[in-house]
PDB file of C-alpha atoms and ligand atoms in Angstrom:
ATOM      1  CA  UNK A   1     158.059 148.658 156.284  1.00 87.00           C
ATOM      2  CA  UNK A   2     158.587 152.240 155.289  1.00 87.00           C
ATOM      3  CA  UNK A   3     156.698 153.402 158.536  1.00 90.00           C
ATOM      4  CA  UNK A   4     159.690 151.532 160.366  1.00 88.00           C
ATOM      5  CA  UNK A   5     162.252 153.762 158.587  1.00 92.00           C
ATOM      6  CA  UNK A   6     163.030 150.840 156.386  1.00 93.00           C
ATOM      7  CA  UNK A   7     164.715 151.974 152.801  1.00 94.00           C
ATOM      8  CA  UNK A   8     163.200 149.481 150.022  1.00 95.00           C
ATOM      9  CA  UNK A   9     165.015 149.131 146.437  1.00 95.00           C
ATOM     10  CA  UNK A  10     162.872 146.615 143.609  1.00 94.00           C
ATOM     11  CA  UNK A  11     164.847 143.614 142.444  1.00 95.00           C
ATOM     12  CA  UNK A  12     163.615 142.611 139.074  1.00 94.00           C
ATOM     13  CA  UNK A  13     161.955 139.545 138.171  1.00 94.00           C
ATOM     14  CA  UNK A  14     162.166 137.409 134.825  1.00 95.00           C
ATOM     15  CA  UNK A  15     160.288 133.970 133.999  1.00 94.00           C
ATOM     16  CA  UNK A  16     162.480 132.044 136.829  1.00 95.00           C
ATOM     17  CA  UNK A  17     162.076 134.385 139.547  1.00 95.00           C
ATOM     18  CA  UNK A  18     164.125 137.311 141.031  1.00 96.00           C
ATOM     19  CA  UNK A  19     167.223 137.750 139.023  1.00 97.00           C
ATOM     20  CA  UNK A  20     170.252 137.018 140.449  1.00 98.00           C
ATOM     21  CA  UNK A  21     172.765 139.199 138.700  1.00 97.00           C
ATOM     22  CA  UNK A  22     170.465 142.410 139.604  1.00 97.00           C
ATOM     23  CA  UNK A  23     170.156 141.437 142.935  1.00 98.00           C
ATOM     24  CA  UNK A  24     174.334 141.132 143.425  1.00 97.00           C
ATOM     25  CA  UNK A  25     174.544 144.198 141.907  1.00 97.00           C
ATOM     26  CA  UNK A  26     171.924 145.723 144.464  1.00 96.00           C
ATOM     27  CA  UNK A  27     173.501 143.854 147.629  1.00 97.00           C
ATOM     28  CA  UNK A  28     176.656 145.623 146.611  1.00 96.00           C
ATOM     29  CA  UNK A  29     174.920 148.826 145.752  1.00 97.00           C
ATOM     30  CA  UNK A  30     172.632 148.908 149.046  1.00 96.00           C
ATOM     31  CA  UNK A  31     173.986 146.580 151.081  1.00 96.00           C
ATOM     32  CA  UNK A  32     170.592 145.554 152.105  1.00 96.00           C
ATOM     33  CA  UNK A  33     169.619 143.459 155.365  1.00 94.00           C
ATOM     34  CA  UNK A  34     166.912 141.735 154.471  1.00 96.00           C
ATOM     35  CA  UNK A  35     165.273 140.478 151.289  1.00 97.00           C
ATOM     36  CA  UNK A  36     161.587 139.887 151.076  1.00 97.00           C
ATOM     37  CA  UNK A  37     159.911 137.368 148.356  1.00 97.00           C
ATOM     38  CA  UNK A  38     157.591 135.471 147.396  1.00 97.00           C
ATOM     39  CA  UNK A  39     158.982 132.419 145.295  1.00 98.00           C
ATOM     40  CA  UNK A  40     155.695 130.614 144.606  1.00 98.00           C
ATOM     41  CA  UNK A  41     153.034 131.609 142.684  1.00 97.00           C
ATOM     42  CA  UNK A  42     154.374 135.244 142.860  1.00 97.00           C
ATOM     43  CA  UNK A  43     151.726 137.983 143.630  1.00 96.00           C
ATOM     44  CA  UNK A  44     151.687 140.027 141.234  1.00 96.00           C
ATOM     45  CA  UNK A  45     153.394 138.360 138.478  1.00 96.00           C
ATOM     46  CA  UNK A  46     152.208 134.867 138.856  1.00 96.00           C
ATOM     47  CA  UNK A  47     156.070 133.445 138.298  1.00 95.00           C
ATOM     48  CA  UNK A  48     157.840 130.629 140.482  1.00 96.00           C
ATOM     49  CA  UNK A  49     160.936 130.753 141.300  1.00 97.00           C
ATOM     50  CA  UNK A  50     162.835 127.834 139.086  1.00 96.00           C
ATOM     51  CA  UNK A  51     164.862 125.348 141.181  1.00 96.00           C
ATOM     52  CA  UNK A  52     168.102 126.401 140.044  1.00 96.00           C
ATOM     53  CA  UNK A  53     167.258 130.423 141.057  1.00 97.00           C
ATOM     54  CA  UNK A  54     166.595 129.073 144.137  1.00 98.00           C
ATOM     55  CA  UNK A  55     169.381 127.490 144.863  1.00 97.00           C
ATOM     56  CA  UNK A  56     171.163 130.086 143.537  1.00 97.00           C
ATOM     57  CA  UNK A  57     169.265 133.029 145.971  1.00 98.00           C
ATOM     58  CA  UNK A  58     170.553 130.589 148.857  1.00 98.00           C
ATOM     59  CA  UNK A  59     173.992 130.724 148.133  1.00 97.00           C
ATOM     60  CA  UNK A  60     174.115 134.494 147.398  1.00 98.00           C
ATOM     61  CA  UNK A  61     172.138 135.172 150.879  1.00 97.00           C
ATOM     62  CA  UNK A  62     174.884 133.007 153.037  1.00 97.00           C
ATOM     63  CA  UNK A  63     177.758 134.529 150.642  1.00 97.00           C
ATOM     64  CA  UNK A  64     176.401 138.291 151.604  1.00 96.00           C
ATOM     65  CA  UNK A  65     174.916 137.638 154.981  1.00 95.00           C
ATOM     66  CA  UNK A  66     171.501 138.622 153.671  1.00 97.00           C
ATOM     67  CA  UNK A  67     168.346 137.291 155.284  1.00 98.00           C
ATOM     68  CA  UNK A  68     165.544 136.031 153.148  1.00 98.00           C
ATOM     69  CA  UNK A  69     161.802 136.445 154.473  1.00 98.00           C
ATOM     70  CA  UNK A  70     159.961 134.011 152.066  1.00 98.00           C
ATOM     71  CA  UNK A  71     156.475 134.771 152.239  1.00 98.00           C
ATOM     72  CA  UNK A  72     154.805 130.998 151.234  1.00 98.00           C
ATOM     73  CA  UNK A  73     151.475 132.838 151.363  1.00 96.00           C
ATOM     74  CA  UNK A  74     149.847 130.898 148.162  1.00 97.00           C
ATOM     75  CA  UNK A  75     152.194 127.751 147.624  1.00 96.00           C
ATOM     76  CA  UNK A  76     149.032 125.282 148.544  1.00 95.00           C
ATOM     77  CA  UNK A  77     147.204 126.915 145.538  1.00 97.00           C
ATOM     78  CA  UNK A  78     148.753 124.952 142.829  1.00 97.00           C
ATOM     79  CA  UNK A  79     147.036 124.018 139.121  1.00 97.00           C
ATOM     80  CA  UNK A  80     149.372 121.782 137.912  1.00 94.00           C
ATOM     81  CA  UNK A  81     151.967 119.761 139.180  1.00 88.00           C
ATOM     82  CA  UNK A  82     153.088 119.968 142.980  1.00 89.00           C
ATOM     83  CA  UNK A  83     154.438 123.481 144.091  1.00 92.00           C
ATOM     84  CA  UNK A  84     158.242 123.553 144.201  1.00 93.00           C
ATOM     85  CA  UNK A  85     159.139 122.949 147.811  1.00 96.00           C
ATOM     86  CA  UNK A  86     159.920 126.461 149.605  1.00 97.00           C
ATOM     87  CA  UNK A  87     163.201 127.869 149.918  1.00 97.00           C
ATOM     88  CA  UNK A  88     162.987 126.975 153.909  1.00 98.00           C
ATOM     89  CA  UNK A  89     163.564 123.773 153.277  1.00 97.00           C
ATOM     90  CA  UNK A  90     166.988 123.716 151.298  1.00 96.00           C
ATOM     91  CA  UNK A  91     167.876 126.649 154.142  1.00 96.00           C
ATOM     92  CA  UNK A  92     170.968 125.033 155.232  1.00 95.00           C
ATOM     93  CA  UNK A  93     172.533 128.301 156.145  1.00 94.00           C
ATOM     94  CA  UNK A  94     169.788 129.066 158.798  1.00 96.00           C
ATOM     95  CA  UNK A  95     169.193 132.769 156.472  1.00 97.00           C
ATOM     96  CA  UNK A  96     165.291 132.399 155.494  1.00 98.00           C
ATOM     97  CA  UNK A  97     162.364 133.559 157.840  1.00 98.00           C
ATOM     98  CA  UNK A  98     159.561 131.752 156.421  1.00 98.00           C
ATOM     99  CA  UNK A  99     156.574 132.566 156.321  1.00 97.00           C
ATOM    100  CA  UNK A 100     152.844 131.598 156.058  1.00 97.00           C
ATOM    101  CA  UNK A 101     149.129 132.080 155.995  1.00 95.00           C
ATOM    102  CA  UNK A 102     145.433 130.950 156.141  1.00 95.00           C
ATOM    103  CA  UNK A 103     144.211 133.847 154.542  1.00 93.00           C
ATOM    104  CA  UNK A 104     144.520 132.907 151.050  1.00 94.00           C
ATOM    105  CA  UNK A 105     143.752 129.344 151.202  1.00 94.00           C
ATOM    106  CA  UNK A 106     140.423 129.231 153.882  1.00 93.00           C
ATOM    107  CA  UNK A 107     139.411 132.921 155.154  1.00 90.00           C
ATOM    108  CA  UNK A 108     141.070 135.919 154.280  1.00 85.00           C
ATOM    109  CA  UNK A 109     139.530 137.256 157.456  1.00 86.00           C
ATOM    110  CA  UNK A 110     141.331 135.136 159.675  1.00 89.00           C
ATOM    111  CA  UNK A 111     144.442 136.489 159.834  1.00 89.00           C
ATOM    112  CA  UNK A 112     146.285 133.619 161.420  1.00 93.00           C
ATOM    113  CA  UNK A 113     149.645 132.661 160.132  1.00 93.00           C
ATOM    114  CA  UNK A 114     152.607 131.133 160.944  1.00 94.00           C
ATOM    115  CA  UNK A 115     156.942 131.951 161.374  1.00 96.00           C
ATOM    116  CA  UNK A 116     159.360 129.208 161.023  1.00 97.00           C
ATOM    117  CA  UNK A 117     162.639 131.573 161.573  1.00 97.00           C
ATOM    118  CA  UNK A 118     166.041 130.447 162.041  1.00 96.00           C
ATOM    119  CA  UNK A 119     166.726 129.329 165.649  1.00 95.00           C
ATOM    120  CA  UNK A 120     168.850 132.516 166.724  1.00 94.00           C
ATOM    121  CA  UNK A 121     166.256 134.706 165.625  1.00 96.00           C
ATOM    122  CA  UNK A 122     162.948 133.703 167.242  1.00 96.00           C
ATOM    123  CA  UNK A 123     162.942 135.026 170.885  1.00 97.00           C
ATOM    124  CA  UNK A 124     163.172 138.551 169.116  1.00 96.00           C
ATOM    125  CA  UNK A 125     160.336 137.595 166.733  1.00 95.00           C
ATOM    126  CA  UNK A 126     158.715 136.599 169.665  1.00 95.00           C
ATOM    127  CA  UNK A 127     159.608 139.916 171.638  1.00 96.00           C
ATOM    128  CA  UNK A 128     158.489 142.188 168.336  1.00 93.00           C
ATOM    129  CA  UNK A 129     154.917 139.994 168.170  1.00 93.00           C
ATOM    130  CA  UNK A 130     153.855 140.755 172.037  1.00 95.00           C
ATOM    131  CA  UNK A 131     154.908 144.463 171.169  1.00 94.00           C
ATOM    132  CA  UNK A 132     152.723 144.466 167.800  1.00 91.00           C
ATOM    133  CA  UNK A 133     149.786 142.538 169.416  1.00 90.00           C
ATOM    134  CA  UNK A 134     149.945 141.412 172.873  1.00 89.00           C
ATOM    135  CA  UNK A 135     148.957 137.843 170.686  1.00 87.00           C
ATOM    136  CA  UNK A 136     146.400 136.705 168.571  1.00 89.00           C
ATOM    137  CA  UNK A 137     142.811 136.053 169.337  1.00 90.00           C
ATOM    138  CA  UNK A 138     142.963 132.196 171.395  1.00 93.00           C
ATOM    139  CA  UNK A 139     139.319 132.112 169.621  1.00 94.00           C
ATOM    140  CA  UNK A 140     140.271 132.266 166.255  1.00 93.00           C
ATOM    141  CA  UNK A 141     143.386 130.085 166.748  1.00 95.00           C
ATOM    142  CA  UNK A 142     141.421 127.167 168.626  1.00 96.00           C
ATOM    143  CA  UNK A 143     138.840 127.232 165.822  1.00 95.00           C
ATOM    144  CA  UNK A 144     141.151 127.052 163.431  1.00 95.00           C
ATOM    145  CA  UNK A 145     143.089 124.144 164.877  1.00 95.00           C
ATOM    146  CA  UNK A 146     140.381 122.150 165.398  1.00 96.00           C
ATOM    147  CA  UNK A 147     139.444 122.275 161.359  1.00 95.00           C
ATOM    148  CA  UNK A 148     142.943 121.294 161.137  1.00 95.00           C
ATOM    149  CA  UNK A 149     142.515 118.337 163.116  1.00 97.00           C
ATOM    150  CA  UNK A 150     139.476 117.218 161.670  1.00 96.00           C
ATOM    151  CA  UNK A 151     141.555 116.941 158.255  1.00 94.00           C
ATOM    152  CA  UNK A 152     139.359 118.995 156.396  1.00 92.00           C
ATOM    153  CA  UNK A 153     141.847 121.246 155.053  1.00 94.00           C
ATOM    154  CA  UNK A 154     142.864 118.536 152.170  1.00 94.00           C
ATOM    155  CA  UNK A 155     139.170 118.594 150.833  1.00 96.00           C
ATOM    156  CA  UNK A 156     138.679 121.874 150.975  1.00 96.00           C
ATOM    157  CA  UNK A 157     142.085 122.460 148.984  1.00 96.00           C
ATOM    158  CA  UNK A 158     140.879 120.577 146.477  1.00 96.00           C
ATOM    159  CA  UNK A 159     137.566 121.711 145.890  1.00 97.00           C
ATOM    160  CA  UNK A 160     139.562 125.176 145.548  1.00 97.00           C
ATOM    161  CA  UNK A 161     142.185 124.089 143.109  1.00 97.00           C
ATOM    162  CA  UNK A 162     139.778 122.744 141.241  1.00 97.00           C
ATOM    163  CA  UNK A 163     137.846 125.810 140.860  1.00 98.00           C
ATOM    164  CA  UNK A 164     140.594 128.195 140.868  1.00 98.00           C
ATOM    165  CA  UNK A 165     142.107 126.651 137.909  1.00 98.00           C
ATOM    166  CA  UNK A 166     138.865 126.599 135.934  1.00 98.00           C
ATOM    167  CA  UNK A 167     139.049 130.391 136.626  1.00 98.00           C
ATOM    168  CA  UNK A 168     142.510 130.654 135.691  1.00 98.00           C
ATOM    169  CA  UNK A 169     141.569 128.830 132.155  1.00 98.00           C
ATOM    170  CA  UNK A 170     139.001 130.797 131.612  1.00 98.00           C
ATOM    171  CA  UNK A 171     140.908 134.244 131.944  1.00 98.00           C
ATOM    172  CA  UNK A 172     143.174 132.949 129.552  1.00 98.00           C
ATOM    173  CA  UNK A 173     140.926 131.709 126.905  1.00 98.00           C
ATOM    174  CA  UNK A 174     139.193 135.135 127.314  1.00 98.00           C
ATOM    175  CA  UNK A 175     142.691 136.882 127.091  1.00 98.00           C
ATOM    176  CA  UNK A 176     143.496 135.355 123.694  1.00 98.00           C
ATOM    177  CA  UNK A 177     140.329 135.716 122.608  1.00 98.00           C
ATOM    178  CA  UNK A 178     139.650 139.358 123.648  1.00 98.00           C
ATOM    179  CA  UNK A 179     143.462 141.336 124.178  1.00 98.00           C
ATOM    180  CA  UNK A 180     145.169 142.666 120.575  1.00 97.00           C
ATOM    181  CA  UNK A 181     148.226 140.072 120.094  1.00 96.00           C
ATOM    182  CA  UNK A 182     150.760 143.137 120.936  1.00 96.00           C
ATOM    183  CA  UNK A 183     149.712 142.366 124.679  1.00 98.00           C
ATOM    184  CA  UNK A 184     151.343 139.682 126.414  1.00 97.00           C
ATOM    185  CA  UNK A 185     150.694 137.536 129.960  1.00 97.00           C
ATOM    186  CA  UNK A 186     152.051 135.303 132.575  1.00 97.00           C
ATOM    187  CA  UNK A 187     149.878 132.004 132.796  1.00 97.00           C
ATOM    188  CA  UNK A 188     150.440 131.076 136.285  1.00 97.00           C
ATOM    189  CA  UNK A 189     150.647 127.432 137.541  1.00 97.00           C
ATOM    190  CA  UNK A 190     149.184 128.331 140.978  1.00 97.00           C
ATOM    191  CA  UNK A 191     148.230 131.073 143.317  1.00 97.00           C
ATOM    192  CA  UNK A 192     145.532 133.891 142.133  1.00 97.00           C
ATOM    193  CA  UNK A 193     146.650 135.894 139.615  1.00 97.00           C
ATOM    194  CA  UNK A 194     148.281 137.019 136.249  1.00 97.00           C
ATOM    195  CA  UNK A 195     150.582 139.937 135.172  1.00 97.00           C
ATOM    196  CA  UNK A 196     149.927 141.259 131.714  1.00 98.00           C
ATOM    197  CA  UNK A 197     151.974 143.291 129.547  1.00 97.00           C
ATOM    198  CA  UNK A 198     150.053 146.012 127.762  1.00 98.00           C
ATOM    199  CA  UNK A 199     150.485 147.070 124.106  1.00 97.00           C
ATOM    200  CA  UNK A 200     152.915 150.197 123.325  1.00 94.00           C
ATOM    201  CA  UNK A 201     151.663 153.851 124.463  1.00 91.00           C
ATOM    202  CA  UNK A 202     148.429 151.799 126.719  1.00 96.00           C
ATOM    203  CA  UNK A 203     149.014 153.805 130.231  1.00 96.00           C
ATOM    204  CA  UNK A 204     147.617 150.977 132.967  1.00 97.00           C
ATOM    205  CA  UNK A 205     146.300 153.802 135.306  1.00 97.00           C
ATOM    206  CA  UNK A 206     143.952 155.378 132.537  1.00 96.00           C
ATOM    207  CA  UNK A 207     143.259 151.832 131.346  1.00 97.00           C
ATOM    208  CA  UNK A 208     141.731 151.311 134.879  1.00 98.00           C
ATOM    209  CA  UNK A 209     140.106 154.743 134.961  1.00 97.00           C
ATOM    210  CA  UNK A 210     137.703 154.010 132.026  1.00 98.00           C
ATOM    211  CA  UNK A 211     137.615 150.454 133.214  1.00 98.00           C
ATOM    212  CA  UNK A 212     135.932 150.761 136.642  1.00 98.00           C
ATOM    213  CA  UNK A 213     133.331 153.034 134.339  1.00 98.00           C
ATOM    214  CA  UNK A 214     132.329 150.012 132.732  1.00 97.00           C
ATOM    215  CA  UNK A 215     132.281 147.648 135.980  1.00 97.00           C
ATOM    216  CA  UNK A 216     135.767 146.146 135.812  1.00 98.00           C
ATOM    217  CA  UNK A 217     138.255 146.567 138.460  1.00 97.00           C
ATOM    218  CA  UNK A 218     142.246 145.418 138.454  1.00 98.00           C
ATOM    219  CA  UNK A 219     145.028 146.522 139.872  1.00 98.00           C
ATOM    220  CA  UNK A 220     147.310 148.718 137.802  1.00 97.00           C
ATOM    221  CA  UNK A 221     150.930 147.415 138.029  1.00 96.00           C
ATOM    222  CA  UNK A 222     152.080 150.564 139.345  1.00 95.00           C
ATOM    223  CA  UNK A 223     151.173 149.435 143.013  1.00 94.00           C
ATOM    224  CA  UNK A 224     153.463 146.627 143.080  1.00 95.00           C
ATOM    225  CA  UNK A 225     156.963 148.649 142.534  1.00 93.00           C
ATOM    226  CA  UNK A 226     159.009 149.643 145.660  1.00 89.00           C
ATOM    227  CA  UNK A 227     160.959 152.274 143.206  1.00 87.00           C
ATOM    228  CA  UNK A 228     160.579 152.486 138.980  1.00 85.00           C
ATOM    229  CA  UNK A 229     157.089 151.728 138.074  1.00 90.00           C
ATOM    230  CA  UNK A 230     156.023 150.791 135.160  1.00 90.00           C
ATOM    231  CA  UNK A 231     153.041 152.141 133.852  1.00 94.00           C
ATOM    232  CA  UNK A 232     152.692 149.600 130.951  1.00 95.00           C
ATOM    233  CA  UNK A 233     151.705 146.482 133.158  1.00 97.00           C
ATOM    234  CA  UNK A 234     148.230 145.313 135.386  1.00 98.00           C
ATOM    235  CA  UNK A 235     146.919 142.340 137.478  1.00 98.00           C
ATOM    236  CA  UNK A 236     144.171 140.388 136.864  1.00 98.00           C
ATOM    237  CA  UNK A 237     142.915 138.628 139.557  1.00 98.00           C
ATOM    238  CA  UNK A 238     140.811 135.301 138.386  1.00 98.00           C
ATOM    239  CA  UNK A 239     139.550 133.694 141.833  1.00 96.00           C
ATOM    240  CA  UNK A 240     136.942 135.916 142.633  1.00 95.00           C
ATOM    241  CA  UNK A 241     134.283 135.527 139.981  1.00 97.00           C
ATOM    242  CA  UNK A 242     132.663 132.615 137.886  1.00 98.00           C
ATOM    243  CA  UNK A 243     134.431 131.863 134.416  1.00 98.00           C
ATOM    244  CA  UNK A 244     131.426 133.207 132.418  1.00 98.00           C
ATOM    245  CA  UNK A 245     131.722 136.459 134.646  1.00 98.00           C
ATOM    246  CA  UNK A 246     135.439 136.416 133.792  1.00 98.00           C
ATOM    247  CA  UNK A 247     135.081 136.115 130.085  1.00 98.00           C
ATOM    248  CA  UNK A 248     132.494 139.313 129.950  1.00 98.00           C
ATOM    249  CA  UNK A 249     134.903 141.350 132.241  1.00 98.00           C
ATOM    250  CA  UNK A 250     137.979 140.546 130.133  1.00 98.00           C
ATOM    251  CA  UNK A 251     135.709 140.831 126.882  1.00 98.00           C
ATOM    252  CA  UNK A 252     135.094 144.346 127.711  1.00 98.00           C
ATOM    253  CA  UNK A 253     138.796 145.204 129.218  1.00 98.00           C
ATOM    254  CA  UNK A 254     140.503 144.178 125.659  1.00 98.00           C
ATOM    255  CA  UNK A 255     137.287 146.449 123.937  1.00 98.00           C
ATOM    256  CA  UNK A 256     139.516 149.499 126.187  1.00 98.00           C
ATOM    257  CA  UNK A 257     142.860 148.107 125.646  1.00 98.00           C
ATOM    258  CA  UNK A 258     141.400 148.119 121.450  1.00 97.00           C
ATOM    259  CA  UNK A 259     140.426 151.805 121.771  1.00 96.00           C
ATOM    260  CA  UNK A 260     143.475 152.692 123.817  1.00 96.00           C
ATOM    261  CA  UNK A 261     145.755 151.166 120.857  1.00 95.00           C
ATOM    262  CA  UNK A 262     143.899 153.319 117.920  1.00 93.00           C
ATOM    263  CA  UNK A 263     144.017 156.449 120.265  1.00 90.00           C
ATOM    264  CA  UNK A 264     147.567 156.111 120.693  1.00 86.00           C
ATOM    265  CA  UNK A 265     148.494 154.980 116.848  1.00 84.00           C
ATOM    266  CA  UNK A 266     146.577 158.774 115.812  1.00 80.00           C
ATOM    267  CA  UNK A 267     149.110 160.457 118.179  1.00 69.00           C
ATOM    268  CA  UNK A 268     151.662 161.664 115.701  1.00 64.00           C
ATOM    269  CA  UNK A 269     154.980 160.692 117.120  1.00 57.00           C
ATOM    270  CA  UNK A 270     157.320 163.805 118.983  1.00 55.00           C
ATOM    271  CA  UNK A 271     159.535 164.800 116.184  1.00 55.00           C
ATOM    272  CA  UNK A 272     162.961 163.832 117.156  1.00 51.00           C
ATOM    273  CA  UNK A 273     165.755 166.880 117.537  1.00 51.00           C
ATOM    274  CA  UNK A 274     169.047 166.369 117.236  1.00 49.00           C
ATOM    275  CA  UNK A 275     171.040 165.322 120.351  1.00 52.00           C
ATOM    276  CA  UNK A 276     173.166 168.721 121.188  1.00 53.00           C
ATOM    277  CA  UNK A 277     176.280 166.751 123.066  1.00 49.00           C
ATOM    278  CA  UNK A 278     177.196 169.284 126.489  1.00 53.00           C
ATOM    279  CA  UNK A 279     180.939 169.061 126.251  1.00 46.00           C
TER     280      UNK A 279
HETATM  281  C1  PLP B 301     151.546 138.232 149.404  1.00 86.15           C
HETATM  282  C2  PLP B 301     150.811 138.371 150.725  1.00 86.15           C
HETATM  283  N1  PLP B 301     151.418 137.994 151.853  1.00 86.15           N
HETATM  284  C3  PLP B 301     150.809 138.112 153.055  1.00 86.15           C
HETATM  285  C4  PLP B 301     149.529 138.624 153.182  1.00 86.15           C
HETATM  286  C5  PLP B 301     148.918 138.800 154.555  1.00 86.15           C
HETATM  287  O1  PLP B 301     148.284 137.700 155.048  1.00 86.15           O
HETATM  288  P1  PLP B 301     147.405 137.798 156.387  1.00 86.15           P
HETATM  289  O2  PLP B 301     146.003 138.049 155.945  1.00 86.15           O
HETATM  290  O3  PLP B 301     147.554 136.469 157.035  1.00 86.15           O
HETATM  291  O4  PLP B 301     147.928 138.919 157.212  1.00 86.15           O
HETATM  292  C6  PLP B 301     148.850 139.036 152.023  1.00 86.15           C
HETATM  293  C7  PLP B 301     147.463 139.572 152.058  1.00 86.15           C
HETATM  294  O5  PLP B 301     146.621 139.258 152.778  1.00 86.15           O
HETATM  295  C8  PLP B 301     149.508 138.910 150.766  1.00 86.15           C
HETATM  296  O6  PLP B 301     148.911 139.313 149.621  1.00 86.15           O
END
């Protein structure tokens, strides 16, 4: 997006989604065209979007002539109950681009995906595609459609789930059983990962440093800010590996985040000076 010139301001999120009252404020600061999100099983946080916020994000997009691109990317990948239906389909306004993939939920290699816009828009999404592409590989497409029409898509979804969620568990038992209680985390009812919140004075980049020393990998949270990072958050992704594997990475990730804690409680604090007011 930035390689098309594009400007791109954070909105923050809470336990329901993107907040509302910082996004007004940022419509009226910015006066942004577009907002992307993802309301289900947001990457990286984990968090979906409560009905009520979504309703809400409607009405503030027709009220400010915003457009929404929802990015449904992992909203087949739920634990629990059913995923919330997407924001498309309370889109009365015509103001969401929605979009999805097969990447997280069969092949991540396949890269075939799918645009419902609103009416008006799609013979210039259609324009922009031919100038990105030319189209996508007919191969890959055919293929694809014919597992679709086979049916085996439902199966296979919940073989996944299944397994997923067992993952999931397991990164959570290992969590409480590993992480000092001065860290917190998202527990996720879908999609692939968690956001956790890292004690006082633990820096996530030189968490991950030592980390990938010792054979783990995550993603520190600074990656996922458009503006602000903050340095005191990761993600932990739980699909990849078998729960036992899981357990022994997050086993020796809260043995860090320990060592990290008593490093930083030895720092003696910066002594405070007295505030000097200018004028
Ligand atoms: C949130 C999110 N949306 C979209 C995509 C892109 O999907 P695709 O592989 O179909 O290009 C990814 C990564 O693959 C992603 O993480």
């Amino acid at each position: 997006m930035q390689l098309h010139g594009a400007d791109i301001r954070g909105v923050p999120v809470d336990e329901q989604g993107i907040r509302l009252d910082a996004l007004e404020e940022a419509i009226q600061l910015y006066r942004p065209r577009l907002l992307y999100t993802v309301p289900t099983f947001h990457n990286p946080t984990g968090v979906s979007m409560t009905a009520q916020r979504r309703n809400g994000l409607l009405s503030v997009a027709e009220r400010h002539g915003l457009l929404i691109v929802e990015d449904d990317i992992y909203g087949p990948l739920s634990y629990e109950a059913k995923a919330p239906p997407p924001l498309k389909a309370g889109d009365a306004g015509g103001v969401v681009i929605y979009l999805t993939s097969f990447s997280k939920v069969l092949m991540p290699g396949l890269r075939i995906g799918l645009v419902v816009p609103p009416p008006a828009l799609l013979d210039a999404l259609v324009a922009e595609k031919r100038v990105a592409d030319l189209h996508s590989p007919q191969l890959t497409q055919r293929a694809l459609a014919d597992y679709l029409a086979r049916g085996q898509i439902a199966a296979h979804l919940r073989g996944v789930r299944a397994l997923y969620r067992e993952r999931r568990d397991a990164m959570i038992a290992a969590l409480k059983r590993y992480f000092p209680p001065s860290a917190c985390w998202t527990v996720p009812a879908g999609g692939l990962c968690l956001w956790v919140e890292l004690p006082t004075g633990v820096h996530s980049t030189d968490l991950y440093l030592e980390a990938i020393e010792r054979g783990v990998a995550f993603t520190p949270g600074e990656a996922f800010y458009a503006d602000h990072p903050s340095t005191r958050h990761i993600r932990l992704a739980f699909a990849r590996h078998e729960p036992a594997t899981i357990a022994r990475g997050v086993e020796t990730l809260g043995a860090l985040v320990h060592e990290h804690v008593a490093r930083h409680s030895r720092v003696p604090a910066p002594s405070v000076r007295p505030l000097v007011p200018v004028v």
